[in-house]
Short mmCIF file of C-alpha atoms in Angstrom, two decimals:
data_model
loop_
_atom_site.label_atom_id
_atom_site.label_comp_id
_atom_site.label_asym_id
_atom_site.label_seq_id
_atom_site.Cartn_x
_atom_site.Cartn_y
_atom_site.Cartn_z
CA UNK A 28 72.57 16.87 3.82
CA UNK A 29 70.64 15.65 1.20
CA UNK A 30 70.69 18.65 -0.93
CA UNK A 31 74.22 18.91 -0.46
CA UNK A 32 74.29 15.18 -1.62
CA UNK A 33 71.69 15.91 -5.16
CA UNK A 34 74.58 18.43 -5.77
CA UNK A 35 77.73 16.57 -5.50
CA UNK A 36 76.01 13.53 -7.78
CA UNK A 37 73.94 15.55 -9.96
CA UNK A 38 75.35 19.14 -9.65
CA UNK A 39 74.30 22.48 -8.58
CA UNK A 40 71.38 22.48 -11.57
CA UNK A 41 69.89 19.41 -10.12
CA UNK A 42 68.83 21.94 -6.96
CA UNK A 43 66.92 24.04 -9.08
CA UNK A 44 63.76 21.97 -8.76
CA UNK A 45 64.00 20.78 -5.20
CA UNK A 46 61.22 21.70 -2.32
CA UNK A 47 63.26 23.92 -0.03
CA UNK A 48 60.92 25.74 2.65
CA UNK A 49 63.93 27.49 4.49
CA UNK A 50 63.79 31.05 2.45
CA UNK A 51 67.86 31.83 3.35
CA UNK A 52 68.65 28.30 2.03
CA UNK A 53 66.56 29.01 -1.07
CA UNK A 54 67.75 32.10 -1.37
CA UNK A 55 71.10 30.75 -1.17
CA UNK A 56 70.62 27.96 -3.71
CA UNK A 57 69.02 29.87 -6.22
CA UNK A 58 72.20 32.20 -6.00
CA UNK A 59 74.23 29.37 -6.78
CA UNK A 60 72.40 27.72 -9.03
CA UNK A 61 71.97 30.95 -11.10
CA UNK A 62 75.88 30.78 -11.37
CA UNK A 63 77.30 33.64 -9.45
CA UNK A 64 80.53 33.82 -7.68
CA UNK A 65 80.66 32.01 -4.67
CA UNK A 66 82.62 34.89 -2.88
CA UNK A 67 79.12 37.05 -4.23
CA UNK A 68 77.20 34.31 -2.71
CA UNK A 69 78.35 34.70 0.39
CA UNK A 70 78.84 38.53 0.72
CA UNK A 71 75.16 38.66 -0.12
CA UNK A 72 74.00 36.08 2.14
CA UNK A 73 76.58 37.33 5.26
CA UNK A 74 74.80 40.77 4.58
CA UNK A 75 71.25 38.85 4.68
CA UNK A 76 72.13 37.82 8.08
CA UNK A 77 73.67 40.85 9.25
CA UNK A 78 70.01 42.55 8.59
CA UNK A 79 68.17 39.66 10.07
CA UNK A 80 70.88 40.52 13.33
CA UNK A 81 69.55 44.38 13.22
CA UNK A 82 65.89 43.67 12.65
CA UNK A 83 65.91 41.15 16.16
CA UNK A 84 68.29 43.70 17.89
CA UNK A 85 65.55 46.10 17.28
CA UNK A 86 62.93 44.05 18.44
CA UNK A 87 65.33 42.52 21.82
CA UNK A 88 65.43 46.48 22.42
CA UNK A 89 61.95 47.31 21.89
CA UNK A 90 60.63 44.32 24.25
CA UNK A 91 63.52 45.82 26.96
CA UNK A 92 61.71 48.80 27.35
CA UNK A 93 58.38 47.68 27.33
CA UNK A 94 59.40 45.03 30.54
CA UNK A 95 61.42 48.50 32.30
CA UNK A 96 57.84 50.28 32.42
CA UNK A 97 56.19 47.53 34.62
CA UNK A 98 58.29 48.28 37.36
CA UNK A 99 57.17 51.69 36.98
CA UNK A 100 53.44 50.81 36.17
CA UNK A 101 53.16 48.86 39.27
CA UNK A 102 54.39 51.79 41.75
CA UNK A 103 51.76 53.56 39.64
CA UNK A 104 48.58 51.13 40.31
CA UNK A 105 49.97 50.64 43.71
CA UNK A 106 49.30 54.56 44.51
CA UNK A 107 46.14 54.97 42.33
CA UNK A 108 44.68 51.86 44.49
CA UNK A 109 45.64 53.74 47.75
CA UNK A 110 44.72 57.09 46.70
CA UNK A 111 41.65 55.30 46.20
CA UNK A 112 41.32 53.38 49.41
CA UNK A 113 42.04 56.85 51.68
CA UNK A 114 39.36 58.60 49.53
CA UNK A 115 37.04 56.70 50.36
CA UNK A 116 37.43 54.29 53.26
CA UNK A 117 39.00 57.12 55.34
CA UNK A 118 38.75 60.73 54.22
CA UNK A 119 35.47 60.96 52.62
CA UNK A 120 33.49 59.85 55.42
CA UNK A 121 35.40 61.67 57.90
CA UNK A 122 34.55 64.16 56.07
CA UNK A 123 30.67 63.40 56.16
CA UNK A 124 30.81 62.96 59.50
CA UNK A 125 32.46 66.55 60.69
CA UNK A 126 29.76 68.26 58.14
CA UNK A 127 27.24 66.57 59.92
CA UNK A 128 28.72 67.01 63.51
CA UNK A 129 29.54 70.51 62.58
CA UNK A 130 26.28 71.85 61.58
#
């Protein structure tokens, strides 16, 4: 608003030396304030966004199939632990136990 304000008073040249940490606003501004077309302006800036969309759909997807493995994972640890557990709480020393019997 108050940007928007400095340039209705003082016009668009009056932007030039104003703090502006949002980089698409800046980018925006200095556009304008550079003096091209405001149909340019906002072909350039729709297209900005349109990347921006992209890049996060990339990253939404990437994060999606990291969090379908842990389903998978999980049946994984699950049957590792009680491969594990029959190893060695069960089979093993049966095992012992019918060498030792057996000899």
């Amino acid at each position: 608003m108050a940007l928007a304000d400095i340039a209705r008073k003082k016009g668009l040249l009056a932007l030039e030396g104003q703090e502006i940490t949002n980089d698409f606003m800046k980018q925006g501004i200095g556009l304008c304030v550079d003096g091209h077309d405001p149909a340019l302006v906002q072909r350039m800036l729709g297209k900005e966004i349109d990347l921006m969309l992209e890049r996060h759909e990339v990253g939404i997807n990437m994060f999606k199939n990291m969090a379908a493995i842990g389903p998978a994972m999980a049946v994984a640890l699950l049957t590792t632990l009680y491969g594990a557990v029959i190893a060695n709480a069960f089979a093993q020393p049966i095992a012992d136990k019918l060498t030792v019997n057996g000899q």
